[in-house]
Every structure is written in structure tokens, then in C-alpha cells.
Short mmCIF file of C-alpha atoms in Angstrom, two decimals:
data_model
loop_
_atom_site.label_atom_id
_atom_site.label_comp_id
_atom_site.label_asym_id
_atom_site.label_seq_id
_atom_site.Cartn_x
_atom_site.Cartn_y
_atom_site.Cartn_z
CA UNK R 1 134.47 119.87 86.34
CA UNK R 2 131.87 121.81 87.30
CA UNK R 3 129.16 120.57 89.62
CA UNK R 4 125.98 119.20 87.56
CA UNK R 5 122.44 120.68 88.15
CA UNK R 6 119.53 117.64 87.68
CA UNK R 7 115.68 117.74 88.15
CA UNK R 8 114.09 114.52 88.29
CA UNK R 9 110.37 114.60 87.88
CA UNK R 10 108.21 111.60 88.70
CA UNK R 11 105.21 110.41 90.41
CA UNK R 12 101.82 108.80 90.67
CA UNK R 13 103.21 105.24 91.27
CA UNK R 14 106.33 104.04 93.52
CA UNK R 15 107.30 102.23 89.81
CA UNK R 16 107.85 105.85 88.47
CA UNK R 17 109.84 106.69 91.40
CA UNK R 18 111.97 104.23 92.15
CA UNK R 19 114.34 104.32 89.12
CA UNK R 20 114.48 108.09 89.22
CA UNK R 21 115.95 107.29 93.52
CA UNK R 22 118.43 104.72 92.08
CA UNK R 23 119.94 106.91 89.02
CA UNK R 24 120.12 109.95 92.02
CA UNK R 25 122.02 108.00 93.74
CA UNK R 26 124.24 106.97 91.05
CA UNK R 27 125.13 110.21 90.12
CA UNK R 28 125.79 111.68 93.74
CA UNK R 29 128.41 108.28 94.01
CA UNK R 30 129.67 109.57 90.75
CA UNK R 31 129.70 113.11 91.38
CA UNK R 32 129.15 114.33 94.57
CA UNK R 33 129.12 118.14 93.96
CA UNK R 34 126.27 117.39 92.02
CA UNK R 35 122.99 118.98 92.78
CA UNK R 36 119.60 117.11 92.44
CA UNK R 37 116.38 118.07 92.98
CA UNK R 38 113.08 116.42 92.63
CA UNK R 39 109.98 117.66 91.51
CA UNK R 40 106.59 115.52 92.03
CA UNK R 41 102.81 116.37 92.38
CA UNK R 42 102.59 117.50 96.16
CA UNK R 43 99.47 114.88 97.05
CA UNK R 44 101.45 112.04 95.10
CA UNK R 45 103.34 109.11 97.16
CA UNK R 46 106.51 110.42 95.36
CA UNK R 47 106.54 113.03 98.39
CA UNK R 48 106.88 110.68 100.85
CA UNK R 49 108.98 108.43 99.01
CA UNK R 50 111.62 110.94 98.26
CA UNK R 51 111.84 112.86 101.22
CA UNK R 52 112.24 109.46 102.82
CA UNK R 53 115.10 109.02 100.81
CA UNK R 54 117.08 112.27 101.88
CA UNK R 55 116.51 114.25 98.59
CA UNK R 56 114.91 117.38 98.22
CA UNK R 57 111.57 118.09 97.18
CA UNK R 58 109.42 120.51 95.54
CA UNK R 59 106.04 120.24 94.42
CA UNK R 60 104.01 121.22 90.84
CA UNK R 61 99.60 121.32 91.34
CA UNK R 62 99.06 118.65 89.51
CA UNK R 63 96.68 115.49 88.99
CA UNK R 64 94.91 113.31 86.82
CA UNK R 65 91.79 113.63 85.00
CA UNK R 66 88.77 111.19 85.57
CA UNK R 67 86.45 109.37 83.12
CA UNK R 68 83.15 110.24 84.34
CA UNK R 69 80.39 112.79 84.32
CA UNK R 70 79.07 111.87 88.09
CA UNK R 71 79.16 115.50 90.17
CA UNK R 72 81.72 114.55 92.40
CA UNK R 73 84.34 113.49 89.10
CA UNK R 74 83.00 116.59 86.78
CA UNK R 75 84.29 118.85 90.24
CA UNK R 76 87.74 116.88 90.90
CA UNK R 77 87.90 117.59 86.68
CA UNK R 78 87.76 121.50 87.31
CA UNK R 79 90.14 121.33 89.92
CA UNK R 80 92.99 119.26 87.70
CA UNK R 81 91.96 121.73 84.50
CA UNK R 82 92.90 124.47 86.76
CA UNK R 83 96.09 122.59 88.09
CA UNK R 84 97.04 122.09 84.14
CA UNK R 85 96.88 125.74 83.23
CA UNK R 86 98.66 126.87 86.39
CA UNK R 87 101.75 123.66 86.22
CA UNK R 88 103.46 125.54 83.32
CA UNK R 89 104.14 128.29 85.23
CA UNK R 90 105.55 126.78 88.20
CA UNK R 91 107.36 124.86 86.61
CA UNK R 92 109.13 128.11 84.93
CA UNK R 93 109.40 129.13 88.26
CA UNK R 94 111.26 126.08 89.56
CA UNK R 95 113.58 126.45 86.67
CA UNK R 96 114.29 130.37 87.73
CA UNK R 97 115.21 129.15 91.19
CA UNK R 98 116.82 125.59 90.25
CA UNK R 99 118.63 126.49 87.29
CA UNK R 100 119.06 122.78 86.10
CA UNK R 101 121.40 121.95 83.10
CA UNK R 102 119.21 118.37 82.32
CA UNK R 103 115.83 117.29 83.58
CA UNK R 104 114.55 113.46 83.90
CA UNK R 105 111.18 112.44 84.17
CA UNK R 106 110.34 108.69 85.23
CA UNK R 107 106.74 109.06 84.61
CA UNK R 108 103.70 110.51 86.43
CA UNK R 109 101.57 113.41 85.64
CA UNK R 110 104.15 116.22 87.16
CA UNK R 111 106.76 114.91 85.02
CA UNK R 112 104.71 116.80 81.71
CA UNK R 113 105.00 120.43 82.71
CA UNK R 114 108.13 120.40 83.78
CA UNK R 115 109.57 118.09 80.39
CA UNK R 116 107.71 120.69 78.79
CA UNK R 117 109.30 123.70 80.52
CA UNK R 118 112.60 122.90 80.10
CA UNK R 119 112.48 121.80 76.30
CA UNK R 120 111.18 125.21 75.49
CA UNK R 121 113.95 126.56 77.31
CA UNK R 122 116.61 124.54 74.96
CA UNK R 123 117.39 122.33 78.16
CA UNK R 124 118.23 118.67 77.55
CA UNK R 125 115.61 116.36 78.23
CA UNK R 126 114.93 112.79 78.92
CA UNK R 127 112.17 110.52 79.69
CA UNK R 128 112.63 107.28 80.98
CA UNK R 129 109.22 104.52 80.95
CA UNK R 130 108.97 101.59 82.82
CA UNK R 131 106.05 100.02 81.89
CA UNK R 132 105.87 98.07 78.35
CA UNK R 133 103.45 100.73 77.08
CA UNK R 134 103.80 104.23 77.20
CA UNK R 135 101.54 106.18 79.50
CA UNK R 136 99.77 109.13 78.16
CA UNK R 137 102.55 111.57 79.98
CA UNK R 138 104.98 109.68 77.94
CA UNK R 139 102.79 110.00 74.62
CA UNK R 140 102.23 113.71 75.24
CA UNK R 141 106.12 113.96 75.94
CA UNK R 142 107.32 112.09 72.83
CA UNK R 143 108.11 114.90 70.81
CA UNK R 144 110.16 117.33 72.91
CA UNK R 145 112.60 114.57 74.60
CA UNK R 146 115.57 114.59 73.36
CA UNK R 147 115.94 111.12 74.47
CA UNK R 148 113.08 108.05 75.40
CA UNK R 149 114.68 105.27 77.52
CA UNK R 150 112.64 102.09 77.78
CA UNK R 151 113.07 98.79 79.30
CA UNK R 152 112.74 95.93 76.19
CA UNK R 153 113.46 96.26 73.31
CA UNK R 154 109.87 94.77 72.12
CA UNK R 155 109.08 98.62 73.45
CA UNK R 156 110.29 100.40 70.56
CA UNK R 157 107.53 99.82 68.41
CA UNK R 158 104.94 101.43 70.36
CA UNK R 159 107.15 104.60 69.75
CA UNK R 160 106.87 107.07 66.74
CA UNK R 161 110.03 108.45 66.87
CA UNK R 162 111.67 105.68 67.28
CA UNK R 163 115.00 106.99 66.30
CA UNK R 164 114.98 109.09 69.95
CA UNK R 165 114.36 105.38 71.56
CA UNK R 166 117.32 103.81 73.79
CA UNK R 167 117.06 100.31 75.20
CA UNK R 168 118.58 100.65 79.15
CA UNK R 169 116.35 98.80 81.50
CA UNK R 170 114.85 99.79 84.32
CA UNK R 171 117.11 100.54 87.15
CA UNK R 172 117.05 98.65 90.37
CA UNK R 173 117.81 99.23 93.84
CA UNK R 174 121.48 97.73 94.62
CA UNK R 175 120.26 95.53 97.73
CA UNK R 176 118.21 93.37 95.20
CA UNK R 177 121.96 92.17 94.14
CA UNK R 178 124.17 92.03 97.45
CA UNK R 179 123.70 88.84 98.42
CA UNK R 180 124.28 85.37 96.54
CA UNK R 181 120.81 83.40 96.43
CA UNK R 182 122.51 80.51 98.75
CA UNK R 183 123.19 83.44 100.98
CA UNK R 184 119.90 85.09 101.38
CA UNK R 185 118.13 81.95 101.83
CA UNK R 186 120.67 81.25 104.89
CA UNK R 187 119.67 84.97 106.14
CA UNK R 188 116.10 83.61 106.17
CA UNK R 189 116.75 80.30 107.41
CA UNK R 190 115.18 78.31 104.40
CA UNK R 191 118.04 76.57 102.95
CA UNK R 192 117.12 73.35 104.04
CA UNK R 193 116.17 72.01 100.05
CA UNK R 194 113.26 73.17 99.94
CA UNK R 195 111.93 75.87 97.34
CA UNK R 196 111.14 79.16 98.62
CA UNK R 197 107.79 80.63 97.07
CA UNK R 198 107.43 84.91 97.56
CA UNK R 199 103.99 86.17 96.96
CA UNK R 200 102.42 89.78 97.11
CA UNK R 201 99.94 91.71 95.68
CA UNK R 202 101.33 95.47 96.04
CA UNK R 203 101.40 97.55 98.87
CA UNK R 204 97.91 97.88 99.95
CA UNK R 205 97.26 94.24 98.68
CA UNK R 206 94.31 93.05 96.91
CA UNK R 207 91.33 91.54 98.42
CA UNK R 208 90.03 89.19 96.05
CA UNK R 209 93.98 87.78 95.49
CA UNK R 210 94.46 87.48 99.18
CA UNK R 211 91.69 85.52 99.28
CA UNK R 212 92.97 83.03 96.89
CA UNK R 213 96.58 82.76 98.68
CA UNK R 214 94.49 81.99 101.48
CA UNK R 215 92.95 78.82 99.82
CA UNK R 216 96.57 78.49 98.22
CA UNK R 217 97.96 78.19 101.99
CA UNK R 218 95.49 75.56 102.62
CA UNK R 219 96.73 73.49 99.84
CA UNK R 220 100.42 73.85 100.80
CA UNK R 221 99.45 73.37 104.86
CA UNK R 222 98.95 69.49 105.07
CA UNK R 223 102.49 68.58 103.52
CA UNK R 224 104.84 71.78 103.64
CA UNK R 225 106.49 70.90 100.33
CA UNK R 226 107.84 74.77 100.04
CA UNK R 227 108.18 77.61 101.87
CA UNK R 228 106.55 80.53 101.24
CA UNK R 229 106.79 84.29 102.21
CA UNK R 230 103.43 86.53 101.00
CA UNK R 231 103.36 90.45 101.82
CA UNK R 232 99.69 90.40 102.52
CA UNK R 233 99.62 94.40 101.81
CA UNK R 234 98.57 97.30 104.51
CA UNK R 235 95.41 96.83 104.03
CA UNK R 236 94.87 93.19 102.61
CA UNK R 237 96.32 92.45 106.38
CA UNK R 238 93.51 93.38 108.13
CA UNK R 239 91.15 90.18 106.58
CA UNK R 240 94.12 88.10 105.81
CA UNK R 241 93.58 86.05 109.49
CA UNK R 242 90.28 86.00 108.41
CA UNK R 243 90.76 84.58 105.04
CA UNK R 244 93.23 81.93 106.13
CA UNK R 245 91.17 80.82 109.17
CA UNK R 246 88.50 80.59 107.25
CA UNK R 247 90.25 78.65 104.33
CA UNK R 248 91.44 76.32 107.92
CA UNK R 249 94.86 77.35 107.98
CA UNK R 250 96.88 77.86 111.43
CA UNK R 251 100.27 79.82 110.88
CA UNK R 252 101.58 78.79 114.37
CA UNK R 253 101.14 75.04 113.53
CA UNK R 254 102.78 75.94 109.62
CA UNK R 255 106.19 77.42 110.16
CA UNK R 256 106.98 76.80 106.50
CA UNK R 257 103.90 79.84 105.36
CA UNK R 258 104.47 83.45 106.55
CA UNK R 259 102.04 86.20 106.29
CA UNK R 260 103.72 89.87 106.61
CA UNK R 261 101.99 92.98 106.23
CA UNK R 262 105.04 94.46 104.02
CA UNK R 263 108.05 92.92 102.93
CA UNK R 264 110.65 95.18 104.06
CA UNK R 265 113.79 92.84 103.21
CA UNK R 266 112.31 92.50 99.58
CA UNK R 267 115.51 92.25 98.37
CA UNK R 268 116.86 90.18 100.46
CA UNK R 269 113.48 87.56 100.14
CA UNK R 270 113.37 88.06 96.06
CA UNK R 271 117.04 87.10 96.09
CA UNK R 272 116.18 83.86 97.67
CA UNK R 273 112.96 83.24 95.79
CA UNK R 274 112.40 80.15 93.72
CA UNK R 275 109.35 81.34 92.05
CA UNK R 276 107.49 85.15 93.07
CA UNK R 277 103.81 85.20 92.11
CA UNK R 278 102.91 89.28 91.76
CA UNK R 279 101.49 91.24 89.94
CA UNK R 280 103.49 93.12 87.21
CA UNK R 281 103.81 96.60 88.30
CA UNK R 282 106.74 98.30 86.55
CA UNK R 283 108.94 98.36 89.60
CA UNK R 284 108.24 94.38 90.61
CA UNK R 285 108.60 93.73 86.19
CA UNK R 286 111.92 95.35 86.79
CA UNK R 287 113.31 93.39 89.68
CA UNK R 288 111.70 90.02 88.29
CA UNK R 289 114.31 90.55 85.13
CA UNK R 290 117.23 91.97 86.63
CA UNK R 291 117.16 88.95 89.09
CA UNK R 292 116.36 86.19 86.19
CA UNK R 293 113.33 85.31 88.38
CA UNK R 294 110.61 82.72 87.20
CA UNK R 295 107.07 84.19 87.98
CA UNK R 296 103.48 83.49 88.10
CA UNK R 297 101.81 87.19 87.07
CA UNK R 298 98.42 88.16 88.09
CA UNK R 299 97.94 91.46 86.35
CA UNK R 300 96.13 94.18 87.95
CA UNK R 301 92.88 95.05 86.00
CA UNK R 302 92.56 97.56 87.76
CA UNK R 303 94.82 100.22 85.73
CA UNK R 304 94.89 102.86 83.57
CA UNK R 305 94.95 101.61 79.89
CA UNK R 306 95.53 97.90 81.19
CA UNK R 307 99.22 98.09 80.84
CA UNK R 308 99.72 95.71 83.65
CA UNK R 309 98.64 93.11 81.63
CA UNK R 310 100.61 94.37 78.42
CA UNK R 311 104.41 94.01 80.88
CA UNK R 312 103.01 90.62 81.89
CA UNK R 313 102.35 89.54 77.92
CA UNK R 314 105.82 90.73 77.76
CA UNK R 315 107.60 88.21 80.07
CA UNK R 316 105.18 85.62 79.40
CA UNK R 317 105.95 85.44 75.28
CA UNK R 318 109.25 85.27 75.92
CA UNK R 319 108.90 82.28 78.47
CA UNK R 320 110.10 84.10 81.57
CA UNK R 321 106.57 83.87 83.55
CA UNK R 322 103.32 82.27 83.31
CA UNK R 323 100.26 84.81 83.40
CA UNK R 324 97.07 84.40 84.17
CA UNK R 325 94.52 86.81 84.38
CA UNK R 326 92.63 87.56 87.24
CA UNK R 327 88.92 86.62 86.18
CA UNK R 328 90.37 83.48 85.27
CA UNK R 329 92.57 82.55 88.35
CA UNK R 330 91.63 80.57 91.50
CA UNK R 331 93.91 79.98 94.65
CA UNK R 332 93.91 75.88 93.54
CA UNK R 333 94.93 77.28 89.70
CA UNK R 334 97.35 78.96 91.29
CA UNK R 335 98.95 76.44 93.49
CA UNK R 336 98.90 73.55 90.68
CA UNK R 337 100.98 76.00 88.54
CA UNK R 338 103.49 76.13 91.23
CA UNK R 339 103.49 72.92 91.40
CA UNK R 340 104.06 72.53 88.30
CA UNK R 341 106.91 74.68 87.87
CA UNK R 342 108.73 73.78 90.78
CA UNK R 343 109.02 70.60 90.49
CA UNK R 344 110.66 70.90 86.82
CA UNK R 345 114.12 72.05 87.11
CA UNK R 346 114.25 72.10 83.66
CA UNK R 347 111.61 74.35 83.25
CA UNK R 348 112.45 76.40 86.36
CA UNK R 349 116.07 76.89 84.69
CA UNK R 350 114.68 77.90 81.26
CA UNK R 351 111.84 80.32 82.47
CA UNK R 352 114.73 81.81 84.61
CA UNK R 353 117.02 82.03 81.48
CA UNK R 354 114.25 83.96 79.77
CA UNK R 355 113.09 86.26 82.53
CA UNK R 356 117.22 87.54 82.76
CA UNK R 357 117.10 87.71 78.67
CA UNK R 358 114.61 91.11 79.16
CA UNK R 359 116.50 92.62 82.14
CA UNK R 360 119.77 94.80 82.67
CA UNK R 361 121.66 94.40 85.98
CA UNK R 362 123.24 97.73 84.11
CA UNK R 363 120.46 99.77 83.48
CA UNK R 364 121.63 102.76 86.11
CA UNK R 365 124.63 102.81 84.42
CA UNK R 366 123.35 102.71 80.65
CA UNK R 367 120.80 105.59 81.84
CA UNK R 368 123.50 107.48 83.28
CA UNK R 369 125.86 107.68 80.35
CA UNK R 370 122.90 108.39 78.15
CA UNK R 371 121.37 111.92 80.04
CA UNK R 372 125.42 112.36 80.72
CA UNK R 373 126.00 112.51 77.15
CA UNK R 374 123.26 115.15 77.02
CA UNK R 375 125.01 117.51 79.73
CA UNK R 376 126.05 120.80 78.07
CA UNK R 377 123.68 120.15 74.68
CA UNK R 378 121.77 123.54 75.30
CA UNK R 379 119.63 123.77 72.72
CA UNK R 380 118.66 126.90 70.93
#
């Protein structure tokens, strides 16, 4: 057979990157003569998250456009017109050097010039979205895919050509499934009955939400009734001692409440989780279904076209996760509707039937024999 030539093109958001690192690696385990690249804007995170990884990287000038007429916007503007009308060309370029027989994008403002390149050169395409709604490189994309993978079926409808649309999931990394939950709340040391609570606000955290799961903490202090893990965020870490001392919480006399910077085990801790209060992120939507995990979402309003709130609605109609929005939440609303949940089995089991109902522990492997079955479809 010979050896298979892939571009994956993704960025802006870890939650565009991610599944475009776990198919990668599903393919090199499949075929290991295979040759991957990865192309992504060269300020994005996606540089640092893939080169992390091992793959190779190349970068396309690209970035996003910015709803205001203030000097400093109207100049950044200029500079990402100019990025635009130069992209199409390097990404011809990249194609010259990386002569690729498919090319993925996961989302993220490099993934357009590229889709685009390689459609006009009769190259298969596909587009994978995590989030609920399509983003506008998605929208702009539609028509030259050859294929559109989403992550719910509910998804389809915010499609026009809906006959290009394939239901896979969103992939997730394979740590998230290693361990049994008894086992990973053994790893942690928190299988002693009680429920384990995992809360986190993204990677740089959020200041206004840490300062409720301060006030949250307080609540939970006096008795202990769970345990509870929250990733206070790179940045949210550097008040978070002041928030909880000021909400009169002491971590050294509370062993059940840890604060961490970053969850690096996240796996390993989601595994074990009872109930994970987030915010819904495509990435953390991903992992919440694949694991089956009840949830208490906080969406982000702080996101382009509010689609945070849109994968929340998505898990919440179908019973899977309670979500709140964040003008209307308070660290006591918050705790009572743990509370609440956690001490209902019942309801704990159900929400967790519904969360699994949206998610596919296969979605590597339904995205891989979909751009598979594209290999070799050279199109005029």
C-alpha cells in the first residue's frame, strides 16, 4: 500500500486541535509509513500544541478580523486583510512541497485557505466541527468539502448541504478511557464513598467564576460532604488564595477541596468525577459525552457568536447537564445544584445516561474510515 500523505489544518482554540492530535495518531497506529503534516496560523496555540506533540509544523499568515472601528482594531484589520490575500498562496505553496493526497481541517481560521487550496486542486477534503454551531470557517468551507463531520446529530440542521453531513463525534484523547472509574478514584485516593466534584474554568480560568468556587468552597468547608478537585486556571491562580481566604476558607485545614493551577491528570480526575462543573468548550463538551458525565455548564459569554452557550443548550435539552448562565449564577446557586444532584442517584444515573446518549467513544475511528474512504477520490 502505498504510504498516505495528510495535512491537518486547525487552530485558534485547543478544542480545534485536539481532535485533529487524536485522529494523527490514529492513523500513524494504523499506518505508520504515513506522512502527516500540520498546518496552523504561526501566532495560534496550535503551534505549541502540536509541536508539543511530536508532529510537524508549518505555518499560513493568518488571523481573525475584529468588530470595531477604534485605531488600534481598524490597524490589526489591515494587517489580517493582508494575511487573507497572501494565505492562498502559501497555502499553494505548502501543497507544492507537501504533496498531500487528503487534507483535514478541525477548525480555526488557517484551516480556510488551505480547505480552499486543495479543493481547487481536485484534492479530497474534509472538515470536521466540534462545536454545536458552525463557525464562520466552517460556513465559508461548506461548499467545497467533500465531507462535514459533526458531533450530534441535532447539528445537521444548521447545515445546508446537509447531504455532505456525517454524524462521528468528536474524538478524544485515549487516557480519558484507560482506567475504570473505581480505579481512578483509588489513583487519587478518594474512594472512600464520597462523591468526587471536578471544577474548572479553562486554561487561563475566569475571574468572576473563580470567585464563586471560592464562596462554593466555603459552603462545602464546614462539613466535607464531597471532594472536590478545581483547576483554578494560569492565571485565575494568582487571586484564587485571595478569593478563598477571603470567602474564609483554609485548604490545609480542608483536605477534601484542592485548588491546582492546571489539571494535568484530566483524564485520570474526569474519569473519577461524580459531577464536573465547566464550561462547554468543544474539547471539555466532547469528553463530558464520551465519558457519560453529569455536568453543571457555565457557558462562556465571552465567545464568538455565543456558541458556548448553543453546546451547553445541547446537553442540557437532552438531560445530560444542567446550565446556567453566567449573569445568572452565584457560587451558593451553584453549590445547591450540586447538592441537589448528588444526592439523587436517580437523577445522577439518568443525567449520566443522557450525557453518553450524545457522545461516541468511536468517533476517531468513524472519522478515520470516513477521510479513508476519500483517499484516492482525486477530483477533476
Amino acid at each position: 500500500m502505498t504510504a498516505i500523505k495528510i495535512i491537518f489544518t486547525c487552530g485558534g482554540t485547543a478544542g480545534h486541535v485536539n481532535p485533529a492530535l487524536a485522529l494523527a495518531g490514529l492513523i500513524r497506529e494504523r499506518q505508520p509509513d504515513s506522512e502527516i503534516l500540520f498546518v496552523g496560523a504561526r501566532r495560534g496555540i496550535e503551534k505549541r500544541l502540536i509541536e508539543e506533540a511530536g508532529w510537524p509544523f508549518r505555518a499560513v499568515e493568518v488571523s481573525n478580523f475584529h468588530r470595531s472601528f477604534r485605531p488600534k482594531e481598524l490597524r490589526h484589520n489591515l494587517v489580517s486583510l493582508r494575511n487573507f490575500l497572501r494565505s492562498p498562496g502559501e497555502a499553494r505553496a505548502l501543497l507544492r512541497e507537501f504533496p498531500a493526497g487528503l487534507v483535514v481541517g478541525t477548525g480555526g481560521y488557517a484551516s480556510y485557505p488551505m480547505i480552499r487550496a486543495a479543493a481547487k486542486q481536485g484534492i479530497p477534503t474534509a472538515i470536521h466541527e466540534s462545536n454545536a454551531i458552525p463557525g464562520l470557517t466552517t460556513k465559508l468551507l461548506e461548499d467545497c468539502a467533500d465531507i462535514i463531520m459533526v458531533g450530534f446529530e441535532e447539528c445537521r440542521r444548521n447545515y445546508r448541504y446537509t447531504e455532505k453531513v456525517l454524524v462521528t463525534g468528536t474524538p478524544v484523547r485515549g487516557d480519558f478511557f484507560r482506567l475504570s472509574k473505581r480505579d481512578a478514584k483509588s489513583r487519587l485516593g478518594m474512594d472512600d464513598g464520597r462523591p468526587l466534584i471536578v471544577s474548572f474554568w479553562g486554561s487561563l480560568g475566569a475571574e468572576e467564576m473563580n470567585r464563586q468556587m471560592a464562596r462554593f468552597m466555603a459552603l462545602e468547608a464546614g462539613k466535607q460532604p464531597f471532594h472536590h478537585i478545581h483547576g483554578a486556571g494560569t492565571v485565575g491562580s494568582l487571586h484564587m488564595k485571595q478569593y478563598l481566604s477571603a470567602a474564609g476558607v483554609d485548604l490545609a485545614k480542608t483536605p477534601s477541596l484542592e485548588v491546582r493551577e492546571y489539571i494535568q491528570d484530566m483524564g485520570t480526575v474526569m474519569r473519577a468525577a461524580d459531577l464536573v462543573i465547566c464550561r462547554a468548550g468543544a474539547s471539555t463538551i466532547s469528553e463530558l459525552t464520551a465519558l457519560g458525565q453529569p455536568a453543571i455548564i457555565v457557558p462562556s459569554p465571552n465567545v464568538v457568536h455565543n456558541h458556548q452557550e448553543r453546546n451547553a443548550r445541547v446537553l442540557a435539552d437532552a438531560g445530560g447537564a444542567v446550565m446556567i448562565l453566567e449573569k445568572d449564577s452565584s457560587g451558593d446557586q451553584l453549590y445547591q445544584t450540586a447538592c441537589s444532584i448528588l444526592r439523587d442517584q436517580s437523577r445522577r444515573r439518568q443525567m449520566s445516561v443522557a450525557m453518553a446518549s450524545l457522545g461516541s467513544i468511536d468517533a476517531a475511528e468513524n472519522i478515520y474510515s470516513a477521510i479513508m474512504a476519500l483517499q484516492g477520490r482525486r477530483k477533476k
